Each structure stands twice: as C-alpha cells, then as structure tokens.
Coordinates of C-alpha atoms in Angstrom, one line a residue:
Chain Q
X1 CA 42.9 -50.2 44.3
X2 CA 41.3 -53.6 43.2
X3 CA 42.5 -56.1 41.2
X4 CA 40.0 -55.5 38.5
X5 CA 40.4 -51.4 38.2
X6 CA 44.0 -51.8 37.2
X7 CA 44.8 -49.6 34.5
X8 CA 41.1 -49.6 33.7
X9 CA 40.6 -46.6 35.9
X10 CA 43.1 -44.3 37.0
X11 CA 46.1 -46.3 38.5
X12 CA 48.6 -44.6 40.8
X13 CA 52.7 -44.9 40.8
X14 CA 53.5 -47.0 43.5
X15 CA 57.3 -48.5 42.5
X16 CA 58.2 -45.9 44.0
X17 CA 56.6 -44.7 46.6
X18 CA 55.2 -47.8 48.4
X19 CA 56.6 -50.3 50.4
X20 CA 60.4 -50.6 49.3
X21 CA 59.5 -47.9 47.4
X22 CA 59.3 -45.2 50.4
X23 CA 63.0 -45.2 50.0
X24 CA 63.3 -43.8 46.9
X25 CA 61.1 -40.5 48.6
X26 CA 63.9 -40.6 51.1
X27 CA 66.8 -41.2 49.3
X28 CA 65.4 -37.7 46.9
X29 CA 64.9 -36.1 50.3
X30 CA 68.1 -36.4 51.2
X31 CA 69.4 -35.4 47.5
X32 CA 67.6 -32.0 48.0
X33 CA 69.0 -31.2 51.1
X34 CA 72.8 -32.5 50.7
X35 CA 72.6 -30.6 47.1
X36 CA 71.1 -27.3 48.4
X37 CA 73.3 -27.5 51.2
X38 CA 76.3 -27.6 49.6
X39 CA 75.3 -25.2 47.3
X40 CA 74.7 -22.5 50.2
X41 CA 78.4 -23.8 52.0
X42 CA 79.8 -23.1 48.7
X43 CA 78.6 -19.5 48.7
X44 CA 78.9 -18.8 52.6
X45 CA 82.2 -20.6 52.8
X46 CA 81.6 -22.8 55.5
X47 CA 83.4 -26.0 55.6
X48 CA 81.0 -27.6 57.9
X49 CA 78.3 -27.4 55.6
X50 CA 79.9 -28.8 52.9
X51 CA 81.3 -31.7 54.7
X52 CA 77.6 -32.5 56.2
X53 CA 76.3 -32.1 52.9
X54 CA 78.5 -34.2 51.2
X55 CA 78.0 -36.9 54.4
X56 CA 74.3 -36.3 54.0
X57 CA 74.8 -37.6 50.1
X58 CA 77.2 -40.0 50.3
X59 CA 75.9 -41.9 53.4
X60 CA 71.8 -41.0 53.1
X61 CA 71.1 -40.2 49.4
X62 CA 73.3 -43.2 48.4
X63 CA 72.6 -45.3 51.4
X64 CA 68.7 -45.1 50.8
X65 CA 68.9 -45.8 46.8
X66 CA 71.3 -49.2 47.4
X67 CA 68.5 -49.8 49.9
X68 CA 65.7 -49.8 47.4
X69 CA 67.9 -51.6 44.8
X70 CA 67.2 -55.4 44.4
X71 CA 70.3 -56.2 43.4
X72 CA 72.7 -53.6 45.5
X73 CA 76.1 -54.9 44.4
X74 CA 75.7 -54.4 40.8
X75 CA 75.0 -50.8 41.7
X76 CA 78.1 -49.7 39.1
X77 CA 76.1 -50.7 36.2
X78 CA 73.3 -48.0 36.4
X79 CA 76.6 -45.6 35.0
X80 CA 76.3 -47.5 31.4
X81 CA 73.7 -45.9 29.5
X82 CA 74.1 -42.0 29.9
X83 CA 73.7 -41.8 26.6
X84 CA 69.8 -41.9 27.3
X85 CA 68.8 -42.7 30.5
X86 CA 68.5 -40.0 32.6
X87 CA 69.2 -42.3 36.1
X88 CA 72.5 -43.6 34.6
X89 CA 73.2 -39.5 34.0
X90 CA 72.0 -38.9 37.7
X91 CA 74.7 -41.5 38.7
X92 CA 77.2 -40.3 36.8
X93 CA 76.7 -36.4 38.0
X94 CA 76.4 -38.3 41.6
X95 CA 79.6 -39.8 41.2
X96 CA 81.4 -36.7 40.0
X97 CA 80.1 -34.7 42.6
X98 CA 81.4 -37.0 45.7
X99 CA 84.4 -37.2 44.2
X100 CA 84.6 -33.3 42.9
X101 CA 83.3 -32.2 46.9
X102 CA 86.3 -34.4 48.3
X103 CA 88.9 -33.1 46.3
X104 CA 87.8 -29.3 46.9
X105 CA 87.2 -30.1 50.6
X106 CA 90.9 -31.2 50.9
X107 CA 91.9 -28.2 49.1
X108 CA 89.7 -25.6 50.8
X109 CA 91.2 -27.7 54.2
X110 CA 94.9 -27.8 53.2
X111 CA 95.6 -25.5 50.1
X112 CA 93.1 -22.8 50.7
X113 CA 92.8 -19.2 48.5
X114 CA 94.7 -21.5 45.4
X115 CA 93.2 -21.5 42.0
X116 CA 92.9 -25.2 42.4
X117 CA 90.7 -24.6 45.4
X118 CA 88.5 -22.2 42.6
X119 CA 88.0 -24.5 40.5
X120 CA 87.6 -27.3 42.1
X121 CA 84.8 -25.3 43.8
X122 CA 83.2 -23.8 40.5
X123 CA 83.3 -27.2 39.1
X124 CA 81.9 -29.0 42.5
X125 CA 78.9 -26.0 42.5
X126 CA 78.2 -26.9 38.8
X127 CA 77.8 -30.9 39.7
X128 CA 75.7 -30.1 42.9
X129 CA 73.3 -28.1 40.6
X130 CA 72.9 -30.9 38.4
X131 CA 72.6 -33.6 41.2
X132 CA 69.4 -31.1 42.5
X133 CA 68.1 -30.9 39.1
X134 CA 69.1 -34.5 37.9
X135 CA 65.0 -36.0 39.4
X136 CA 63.3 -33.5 37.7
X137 CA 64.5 -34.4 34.5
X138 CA 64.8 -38.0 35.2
X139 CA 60.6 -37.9 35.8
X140 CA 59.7 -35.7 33.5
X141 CA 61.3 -37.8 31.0
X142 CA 58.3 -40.1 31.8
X143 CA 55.7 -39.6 29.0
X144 CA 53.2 -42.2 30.7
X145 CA 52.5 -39.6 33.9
X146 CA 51.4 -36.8 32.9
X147 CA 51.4 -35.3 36.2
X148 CA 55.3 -35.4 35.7
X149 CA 55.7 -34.2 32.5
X150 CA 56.1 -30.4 33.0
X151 CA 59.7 -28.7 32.7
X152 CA 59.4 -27.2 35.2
X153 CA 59.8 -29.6 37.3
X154 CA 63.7 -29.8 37.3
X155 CA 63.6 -25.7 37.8
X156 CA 61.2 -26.8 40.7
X157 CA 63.7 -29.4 42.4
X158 CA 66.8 -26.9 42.5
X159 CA 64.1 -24.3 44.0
X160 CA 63.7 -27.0 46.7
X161 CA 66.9 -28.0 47.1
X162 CA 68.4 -24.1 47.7
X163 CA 65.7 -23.5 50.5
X164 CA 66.1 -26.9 52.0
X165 CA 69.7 -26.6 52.3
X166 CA 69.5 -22.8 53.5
X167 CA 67.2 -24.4 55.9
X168 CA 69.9 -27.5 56.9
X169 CA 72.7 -23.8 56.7
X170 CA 70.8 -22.2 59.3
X171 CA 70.2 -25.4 61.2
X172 CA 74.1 -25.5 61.8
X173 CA 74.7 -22.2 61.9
X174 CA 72.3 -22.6 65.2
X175 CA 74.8 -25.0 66.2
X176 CA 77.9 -22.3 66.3
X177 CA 79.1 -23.6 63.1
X178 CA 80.5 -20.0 61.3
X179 CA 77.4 -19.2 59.0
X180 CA 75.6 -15.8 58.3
X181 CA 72.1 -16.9 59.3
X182 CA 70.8 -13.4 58.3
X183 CA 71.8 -13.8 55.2
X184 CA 70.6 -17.2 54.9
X185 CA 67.0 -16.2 56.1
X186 CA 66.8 -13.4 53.9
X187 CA 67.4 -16.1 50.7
X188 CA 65.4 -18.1 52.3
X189 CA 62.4 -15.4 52.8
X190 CA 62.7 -14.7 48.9
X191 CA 62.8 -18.3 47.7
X192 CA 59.6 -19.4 49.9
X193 CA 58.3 -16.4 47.4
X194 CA 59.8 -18.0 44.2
X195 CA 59.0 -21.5 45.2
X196 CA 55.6 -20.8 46.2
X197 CA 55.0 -19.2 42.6
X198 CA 56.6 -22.2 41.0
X199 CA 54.5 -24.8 42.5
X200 CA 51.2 -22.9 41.5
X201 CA 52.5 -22.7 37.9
X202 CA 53.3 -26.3 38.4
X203 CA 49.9 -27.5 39.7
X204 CA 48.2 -24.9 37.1
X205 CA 50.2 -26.8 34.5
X206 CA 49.6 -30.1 35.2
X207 CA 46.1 -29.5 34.9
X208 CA 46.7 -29.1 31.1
X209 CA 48.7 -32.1 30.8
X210 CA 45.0 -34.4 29.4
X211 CA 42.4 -35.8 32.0
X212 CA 44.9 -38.1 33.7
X213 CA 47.0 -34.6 34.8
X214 CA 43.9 -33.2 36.2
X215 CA 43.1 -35.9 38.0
X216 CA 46.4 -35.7 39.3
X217 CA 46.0 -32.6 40.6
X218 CA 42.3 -33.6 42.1
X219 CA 43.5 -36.5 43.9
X220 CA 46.5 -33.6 45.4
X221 CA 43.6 -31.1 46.1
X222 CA 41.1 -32.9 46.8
X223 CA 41.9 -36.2 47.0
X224 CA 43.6 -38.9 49.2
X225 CA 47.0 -37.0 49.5
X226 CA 45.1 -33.7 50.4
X227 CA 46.6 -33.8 53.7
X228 CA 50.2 -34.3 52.6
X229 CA 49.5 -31.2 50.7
X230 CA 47.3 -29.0 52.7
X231 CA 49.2 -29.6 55.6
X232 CA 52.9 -30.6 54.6
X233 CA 53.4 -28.4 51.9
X234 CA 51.0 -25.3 52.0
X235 CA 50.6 -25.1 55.7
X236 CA 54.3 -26.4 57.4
X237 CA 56.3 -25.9 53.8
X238 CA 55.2 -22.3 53.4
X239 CA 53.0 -20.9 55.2
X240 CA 54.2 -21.1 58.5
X241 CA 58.2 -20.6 57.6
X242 CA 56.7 -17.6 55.1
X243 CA 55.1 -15.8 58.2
X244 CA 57.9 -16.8 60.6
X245 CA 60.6 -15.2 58.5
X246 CA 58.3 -12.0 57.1
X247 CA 57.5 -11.2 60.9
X248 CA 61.6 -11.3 61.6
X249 CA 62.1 -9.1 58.6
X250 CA 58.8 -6.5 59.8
X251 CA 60.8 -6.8 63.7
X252 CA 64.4 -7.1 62.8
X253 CA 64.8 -9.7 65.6
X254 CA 64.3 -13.6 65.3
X255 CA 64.5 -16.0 67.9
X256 CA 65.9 -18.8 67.7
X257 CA 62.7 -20.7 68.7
X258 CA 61.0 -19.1 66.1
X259 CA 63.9 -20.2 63.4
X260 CA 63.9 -23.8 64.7
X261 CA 60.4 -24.3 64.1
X262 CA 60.7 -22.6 60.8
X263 CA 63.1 -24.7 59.9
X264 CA 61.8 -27.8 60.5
X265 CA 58.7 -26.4 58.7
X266 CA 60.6 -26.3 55.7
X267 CA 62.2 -29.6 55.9
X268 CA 58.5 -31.1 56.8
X269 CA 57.8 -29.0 53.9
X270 CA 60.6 -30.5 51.6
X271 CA 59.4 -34.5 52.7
X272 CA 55.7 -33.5 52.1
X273 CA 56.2 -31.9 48.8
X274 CA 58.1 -34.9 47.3
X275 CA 55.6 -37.4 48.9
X276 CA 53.2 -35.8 47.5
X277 CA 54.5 -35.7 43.5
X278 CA 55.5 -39.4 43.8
X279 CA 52.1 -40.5 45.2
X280 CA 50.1 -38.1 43.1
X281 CA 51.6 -40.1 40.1
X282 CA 48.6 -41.5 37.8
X283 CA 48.8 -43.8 34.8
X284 CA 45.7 -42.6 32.7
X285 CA 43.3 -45.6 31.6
X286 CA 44.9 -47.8 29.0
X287 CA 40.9 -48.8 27.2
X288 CA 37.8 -47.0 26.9
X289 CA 35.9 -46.2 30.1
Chain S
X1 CA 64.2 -57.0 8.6
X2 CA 61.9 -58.9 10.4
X3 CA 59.5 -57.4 13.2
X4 CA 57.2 -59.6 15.2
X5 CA 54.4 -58.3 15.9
X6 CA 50.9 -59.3 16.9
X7 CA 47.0 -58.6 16.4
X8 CA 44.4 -58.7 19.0
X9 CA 41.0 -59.2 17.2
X10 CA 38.5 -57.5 19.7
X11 CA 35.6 -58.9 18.0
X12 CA 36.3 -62.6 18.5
X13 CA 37.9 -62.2 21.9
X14 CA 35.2 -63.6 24.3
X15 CA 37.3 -62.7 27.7
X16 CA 38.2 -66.2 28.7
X17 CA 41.3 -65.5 29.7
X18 CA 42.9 -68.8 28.6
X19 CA 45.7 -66.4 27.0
X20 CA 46.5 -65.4 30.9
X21 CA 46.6 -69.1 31.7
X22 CA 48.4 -70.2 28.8
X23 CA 51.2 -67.6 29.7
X24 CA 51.1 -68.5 33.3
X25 CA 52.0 -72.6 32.2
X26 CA 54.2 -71.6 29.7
X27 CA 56.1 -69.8 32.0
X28 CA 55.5 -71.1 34.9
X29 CA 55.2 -67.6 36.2
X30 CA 54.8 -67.1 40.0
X31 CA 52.0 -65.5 41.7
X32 CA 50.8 -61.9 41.4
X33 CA 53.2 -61.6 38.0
X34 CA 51.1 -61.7 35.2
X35 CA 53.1 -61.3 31.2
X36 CA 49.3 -61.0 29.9
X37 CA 45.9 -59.3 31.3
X38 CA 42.6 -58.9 30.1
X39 CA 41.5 -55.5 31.1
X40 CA 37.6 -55.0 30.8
X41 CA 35.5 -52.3 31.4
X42 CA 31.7 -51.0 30.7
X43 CA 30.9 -47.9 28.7
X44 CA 27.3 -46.1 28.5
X45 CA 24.3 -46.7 30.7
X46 CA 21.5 -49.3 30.9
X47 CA 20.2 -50.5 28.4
X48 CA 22.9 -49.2 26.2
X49 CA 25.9 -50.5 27.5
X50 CA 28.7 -51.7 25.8
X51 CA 31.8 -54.4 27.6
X52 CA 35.3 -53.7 26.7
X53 CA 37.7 -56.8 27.0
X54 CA 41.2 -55.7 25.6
X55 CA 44.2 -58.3 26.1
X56 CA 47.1 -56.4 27.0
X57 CA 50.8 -57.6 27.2
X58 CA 54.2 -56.0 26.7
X59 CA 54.1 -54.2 23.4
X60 CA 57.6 -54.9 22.0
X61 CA 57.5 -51.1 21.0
X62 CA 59.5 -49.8 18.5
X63 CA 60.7 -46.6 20.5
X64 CA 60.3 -48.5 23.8
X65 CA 61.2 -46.1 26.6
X66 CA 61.9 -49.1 28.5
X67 CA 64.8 -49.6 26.6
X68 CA 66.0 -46.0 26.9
X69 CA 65.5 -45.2 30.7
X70 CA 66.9 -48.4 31.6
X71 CA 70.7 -47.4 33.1
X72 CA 72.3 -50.5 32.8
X73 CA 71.5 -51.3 29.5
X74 CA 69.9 -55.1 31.2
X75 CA 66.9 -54.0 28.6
X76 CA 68.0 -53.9 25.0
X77 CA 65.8 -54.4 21.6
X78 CA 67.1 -57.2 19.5
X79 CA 67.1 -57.0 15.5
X80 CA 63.5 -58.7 15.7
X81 CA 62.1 -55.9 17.4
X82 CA 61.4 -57.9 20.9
X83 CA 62.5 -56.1 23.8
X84 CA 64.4 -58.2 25.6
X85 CA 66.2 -58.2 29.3
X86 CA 68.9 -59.3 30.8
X87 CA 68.6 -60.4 34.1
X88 CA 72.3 -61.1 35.3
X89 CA 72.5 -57.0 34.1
X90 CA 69.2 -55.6 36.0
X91 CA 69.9 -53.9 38.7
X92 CA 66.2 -53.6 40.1
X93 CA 65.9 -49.8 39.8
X94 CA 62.2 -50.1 38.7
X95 CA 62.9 -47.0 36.4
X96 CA 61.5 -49.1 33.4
X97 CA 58.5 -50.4 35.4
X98 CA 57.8 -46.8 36.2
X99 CA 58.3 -45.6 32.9
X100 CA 56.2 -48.0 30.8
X101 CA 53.4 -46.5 30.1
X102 CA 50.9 -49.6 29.7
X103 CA 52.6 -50.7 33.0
X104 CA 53.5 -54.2 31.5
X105 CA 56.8 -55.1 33.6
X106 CA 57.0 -56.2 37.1
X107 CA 59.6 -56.6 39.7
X108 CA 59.6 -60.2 40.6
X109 CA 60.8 -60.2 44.5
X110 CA 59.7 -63.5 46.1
X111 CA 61.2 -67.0 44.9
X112 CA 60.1 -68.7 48.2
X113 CA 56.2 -67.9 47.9
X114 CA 54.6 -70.0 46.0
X115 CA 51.1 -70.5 44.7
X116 CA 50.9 -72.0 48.0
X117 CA 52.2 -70.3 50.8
X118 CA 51.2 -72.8 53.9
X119 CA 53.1 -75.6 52.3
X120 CA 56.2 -74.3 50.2
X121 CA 56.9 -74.7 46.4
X122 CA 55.3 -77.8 45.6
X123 CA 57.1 -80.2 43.1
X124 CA 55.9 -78.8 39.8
X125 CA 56.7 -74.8 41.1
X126 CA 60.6 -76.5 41.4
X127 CA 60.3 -77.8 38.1
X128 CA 59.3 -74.4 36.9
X129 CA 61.9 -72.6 38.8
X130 CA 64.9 -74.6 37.1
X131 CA 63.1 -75.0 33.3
X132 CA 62.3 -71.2 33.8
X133 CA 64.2 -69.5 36.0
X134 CA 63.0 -66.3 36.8
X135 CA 65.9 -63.9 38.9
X136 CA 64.6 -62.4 42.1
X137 CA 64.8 -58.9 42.4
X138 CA 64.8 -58.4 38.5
X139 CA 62.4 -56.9 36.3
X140 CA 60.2 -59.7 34.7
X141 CA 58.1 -59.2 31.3
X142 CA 56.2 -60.8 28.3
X143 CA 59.5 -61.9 25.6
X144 CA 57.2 -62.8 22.9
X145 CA 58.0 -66.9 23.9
X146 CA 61.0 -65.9 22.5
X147 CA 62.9 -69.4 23.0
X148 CA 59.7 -71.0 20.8
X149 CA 60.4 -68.2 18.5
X150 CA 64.6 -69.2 18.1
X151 CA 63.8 -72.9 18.3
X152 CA 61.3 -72.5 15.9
X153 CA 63.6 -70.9 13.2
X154 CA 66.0 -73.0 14.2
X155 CA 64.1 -75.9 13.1
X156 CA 62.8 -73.9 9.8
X157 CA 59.1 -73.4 11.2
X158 CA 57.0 -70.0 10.3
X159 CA 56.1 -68.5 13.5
X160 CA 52.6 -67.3 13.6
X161 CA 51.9 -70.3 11.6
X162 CA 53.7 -73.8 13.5
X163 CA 52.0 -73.9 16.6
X164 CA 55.5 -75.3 17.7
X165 CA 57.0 -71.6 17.2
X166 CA 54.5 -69.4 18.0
X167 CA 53.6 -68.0 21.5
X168 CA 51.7 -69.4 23.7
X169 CA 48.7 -67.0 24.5
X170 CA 48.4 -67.4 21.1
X171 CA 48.5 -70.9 20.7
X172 CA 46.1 -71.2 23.9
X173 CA 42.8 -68.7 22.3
X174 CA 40.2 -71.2 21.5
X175 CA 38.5 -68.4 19.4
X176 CA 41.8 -67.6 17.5
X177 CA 41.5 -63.9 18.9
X178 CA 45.4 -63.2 18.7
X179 CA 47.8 -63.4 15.5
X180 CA 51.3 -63.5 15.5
X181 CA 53.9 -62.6 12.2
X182 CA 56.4 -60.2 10.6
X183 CA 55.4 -56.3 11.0
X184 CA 58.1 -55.7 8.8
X185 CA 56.9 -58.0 5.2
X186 CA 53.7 -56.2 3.9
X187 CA 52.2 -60.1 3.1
X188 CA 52.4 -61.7 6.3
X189 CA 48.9 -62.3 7.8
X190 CA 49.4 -59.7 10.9
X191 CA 49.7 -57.0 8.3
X192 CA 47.0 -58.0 6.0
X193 CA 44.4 -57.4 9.0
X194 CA 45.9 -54.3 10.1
X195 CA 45.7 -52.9 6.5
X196 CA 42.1 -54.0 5.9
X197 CA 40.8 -54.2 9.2
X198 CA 42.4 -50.3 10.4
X199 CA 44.5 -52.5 12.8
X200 CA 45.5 -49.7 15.6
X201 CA 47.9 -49.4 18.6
X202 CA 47.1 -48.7 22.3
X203 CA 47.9 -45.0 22.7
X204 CA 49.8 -44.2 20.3
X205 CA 50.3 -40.6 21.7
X206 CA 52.6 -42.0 23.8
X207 CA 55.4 -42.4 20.5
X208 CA 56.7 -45.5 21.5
X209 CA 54.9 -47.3 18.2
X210 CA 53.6 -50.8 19.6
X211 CA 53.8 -54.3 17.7
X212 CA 50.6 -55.3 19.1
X213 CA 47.7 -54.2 17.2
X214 CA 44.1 -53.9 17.9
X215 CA 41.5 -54.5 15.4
X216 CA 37.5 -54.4 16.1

C-alpha cells in the first residue's frame, strides 16, 4: 500500500505477518500442532507423542516467538501483566504447560498407573487446552480488527489444534510409534465436519463485524489472499483430507499413501488457515472517505 | 487531577505539515517513524468535493488498550493521563502496535540507517541519537513532549500556554490549528472549545476515550 493510503483506506496488519513478522504465523503453527498433539497422546496414551509435542513447543513454538522478539533476553517479562494482557496469560499457560508435560512425562516414564501420573495428566491436558485456545483470545481481545473480533475464534483455534495434532498422531503412528490410527482418522473425519462448520460461521460472522469486517472477508474471498484460502484451506485443509478420509470410511481400507497426503493436506491446511486470518487483518479508515 | 489533552481545529488546519516536521526536530526521530501524521482524503465527486486533512498522533487514551495488552507492563499511564513507555522494559512483542487501533506506535528497528543511507549518520543524527535516544527494537510513540511538559512545571510555566512547556507540533502550527491543556479543569482553554465547539474524538466506538479532540 502507498504511503499516502495509510489508514485513509483500508490498511492491513502487517506486525505480524510480514517480514519478522512471518514468525509469529510460524511460531502459532507450531502452537496448534504441539497443543493438539498432546492433547490426542494424552488420550491415546502414547508417550511419543507427547514427548514430540512438548519438543515441537518448547523448541519451535518458543524458538520462533524469541525469534520475532526484538529484545529476546528479556523474554521473562511478558509473564508480568496477566492481570490483563492476554500474551502475558499465553506465557504464563506456556510456561505451566512445559513444566506440567515434563513432570507427567517422567511420571508416566517412571511412576506409571500412580495418581500422581492422573493428575499430573488431567492438569497438563487442562494447560494444553488453554495454550490452543490462548491466540484466539489474545486477538479477539483486539477491538481495532474487526475481522478478529468474533468468540469464536478461540473455539476455532482448539478446533485446529485437535485435527492438526490428530494429523501430527497419525503422522507417527505411520512411523510405528504405538497409536490407534483408526481411531485417530475417525476424530479426525468428524472434526474436518465440525471445523468446516465453524469457519463458515466465522467468515458469516465477520461479515457483521462493520464495513472493515466485510472487507475482511472480501479481500479472503475475493481478494489478494484468495489463494491462501481457496487453495490452502478449502481445497488442501478440507476438501481433499474430507474426501480422503470419507472414501476410507465408504471402503474400510486406507492406504497409507492416501493418509500421507491427507495428512499433509491438513497441516498445509493448518499454515494456510492461520496465514490467512493474520493477513486478512484490516484496520478500518481512521477519517472520512 | 490533571489530564493533558489536546484539540485539533480542522477548520484552521491548512495541511502543512509543519506539526510532522516539528515533531521530527524535536525528536530527532529517524526515518520512516513518524509521532504525528496528516491523513487526508477526498469525499464526494466533482464539482462537489470536499478534502479531509486530520492530524493524527497517539491519543493518550483514557482506557488505552496499549496499556492493557502490553505483557511486560513497559507501557503504563501516568497520573497525567500520557501513556508512557519504558523502553529498558519493552520486550518488542508488537502486541501494542497491533492493538492500537489508530495504529500510532512503531517498532523502531534500525539505529545504523540514517536519513542518509550511502554515507552513515551524519553529525547532527549522532547528536540526536545521544540528546534523544531512541532504543532499537522497542516500541516508539508520540509522549506528549513530555520532558517540556515536567521541565515546564518544574520551572512553574502553564503548559498549553509557555511555548517553553508545550509540545512541539503545537508550538510549530503557524495557523495555531492544535491546543494543548488540562482535560480534567472545566476552564482550561482545551475544554472551553470542546464544550462550545462539540469537540469530538476519533472513533470513539472503539472505548478507549482519546485526549485528542477534533473540532470543525
């Protein structure tokens, strides 16, 4: 955009989603699929995935937000203000959940079947739900993007984050890892449903949210990011895993070609979906136009 | 309690932009980091058009969501209502620059650029760096001149009324477009014109209750 047509006309979010910004998309990539994922290890049981979720947070989700930080080492003050900022809350859930996953990994690894080993679990799920649903609250907090301010958007992130991780638990249950992939596709199968349903609320929403919303939704549609959408989301996100896994239900077989490129539909699916929310971000006109 | 505010006149602004300059000097702010902007734009069709020009800056906002996303509490409001930062406590999230909805804050990256790239800093950019020395890889913003404002008071001078304690955008309109005073006492020049002139704030749907006032 020119110079001139800043917040004049329409003017697009690009802290964080340009440039330095790109990590930000990555680093909530990366959130949604080490959340989700350890969600799904916590209900299948499986060690692995918990331990590759917990990698995929500690070394990715973290690793990309110090990234994007200008100043990296003062990283522990973001905890300071939970009383209302929802990124100092994200951190602090962040935090707890590391820790919380480490201590019930040791337990599941050496004390396994104690109550410790329960609770540490129960309280370890709860954290990892509010890690995947920390974003959603954190941008729809953000009164000057309409396109943002919709609650369902946090609803919308766990969504995400379960199918992306039952995505990453079928990934290494491909790998031998001890997982029950039918089980997995099957939730799977029924969240594409759920998530596809959510998103259309979503988008239908946003179009309420004033003329800066709307054109939100254009410039998704219609616009520039079209082909984020169209393609990333609609096509790879849903369609294609949506027929993949209905046509394995129909047969009763899958192969595992077919999964693998379901998979990675969903994951292309995952990246798309958050590109396309960050870059879809409008301010509306601050002066008459 | 004291609240500075300020009022844009629309009518007498002629779009100069001497405001933007005067900020830039006073500051010695770098390039592409701007603590004031004139925004214009054209309504209607020929023959009956009509040009905006609306000065914008940080609006020191009573409920400033700057102040409440920010996680490491580098952005605070002070008893005088000016939203201040902290920049040995920023952590360069950009969640404030996100959230401000009149997009006023910036995050100043570059130290070594100057206004002339080819050649370096010259000798006046050093000067500026160490009288006002801006923190790479914080969040940078309009503060109301607030050192004018303390050494003002310290001095007993009125600010909005000693040149010598009142900002400089306001200082530098040749067409005295912008006035500067206490919100918070009913007498003070800023609130006469908003009372008798409908003085209003840029969006105020947004609930964050600006200090800087419009009237046209």
């Amino acid at each position: 955009m020119e110079q001139y047509e800043w917040m004049v006309g329409y003017t697009p979010q690009t802290e964080w989603i340009d440039k330095r910004g790109l990590l930000v998309w990555l680093a909530e990539v990366s959130n949604q699929l080490g959340s989700g994922l350890y969600l799904v290890s916590l209900y299948f049981n499986s060690m692995w995935g918990m331990l590759i979720s917990l990698l995929i947070i500690v070394v990715l989700k973290c690793g990309f937000h110090l990234a994007h930080l200008s100043q990296p080492l003062k990283f522990w003050r973001m905890a300071l203000k939970p009383r209302t900022s929802w990124l100092a809350r994200g951190f602090i859930f962040l935090a707890l959940f590391i820790g919380v996953g480490a201590i019930q990994l040791a337990f599941s690894y050496w004390l396994p079947g104690t109550a410790w080993e329960v609770v540490f679990k129960v309280a370890a799920g709860i954290m990892a739900i509010l890690v995947a649903a920390y974003t959603g609250f954190m941008m729809n907090y953000i009164n000057g993007i309409p396109f943002w301010n919709s609650a369902i958007l946090p609803l919308l992130f766990v969504s995400l984050s379960v199918s992306s991780g039952l995505a990453g638990a079928i990934a290494i249950g491909l790998f031998g890892v001890s997982m029950d992939i039918v089980a997995a596709v099957a939730g799977i199968r029924m969240l594409l449903i759920l998530h596809t349903f959510l998103l259309i609320i979503y988008f239908w929403s946003a179009t309420y949210m004033g003329p800066t919303g709307k054109r939100s939704v254009k410039e998704l549609i219609q616009g520039r990011i079209a082909p984020a959408l169209w393609l990333g989301v609609v096509l790879c996100g849903t369609f294609i895993p949506l027929a993949i896994f209905v046509h394995s239900y129909v047969t009763g077989e899958s192969s595992v070609s077919l999964l693998i490129t379901a998979i990675s539909c969903v994951l292309i699916g995952v990246f798309s979906f958050n590109y396309c929310l960050l870059k879809g971000a409008l301010y509306g006109p601050l002066i008459p136009t | 309690m004291v609240r500075w505010g300020m009022v844009i006149d629309l009518k007498r602004c002629i779009g100069c932009y001497s405001c933007m300059v005067g900020c830039k000097q006073e500051h010695f702010l770098p390039p592409n980091i701007f603590w004031t902007r004139l925004l214009i734009s054209e309504t209607g069709e020929y023959p009956q058009v009509t040009n905006h020009v609306y000065p914008v800056l940080c609006n020191h906002c009573k409920e400033a969501i700057c102040v409440k996303v920010c996680p490491s509490g580098s952005t605070d409001q002070r008893d005088d209502g000016i939203v201040n930062i902290d920049y040995d406590k920023c952590v360069g999230c950009g969640y404030c620059v996100v959230a401000c909805p009149y997009q006023q804050r910036t995050i100043y990256n570059d130290s070594k650029t100057g206004y002339f790239s080819a050649q370096g800093l010259t000798e006046l950019e050093v000067i500026g760096q160490k009288l006002y020395p801006l923190k790479p890889g914080t969040v940078v913003k309009c503060d109301f001149c607030k050192e004018k404002i303390e050494e003002g008071i310290r001095k007993g001078l009125n600010p909005g009324v000693d040149r010598e304690a009142t900002p400089a955008c306001i200082n530098n309109c040749p067409v005295k477009a912008r006035v500067f005073g206490n919100l918070s006492d009913p007498n003070s020049k800023v609130s006469i014109l908003i009372r008798q002139r409908k003085g209003f704030q840029l969006h105020p749907e947004f609930g964050t209750d600006p200090s800087v006032y419009y009237i046209d």
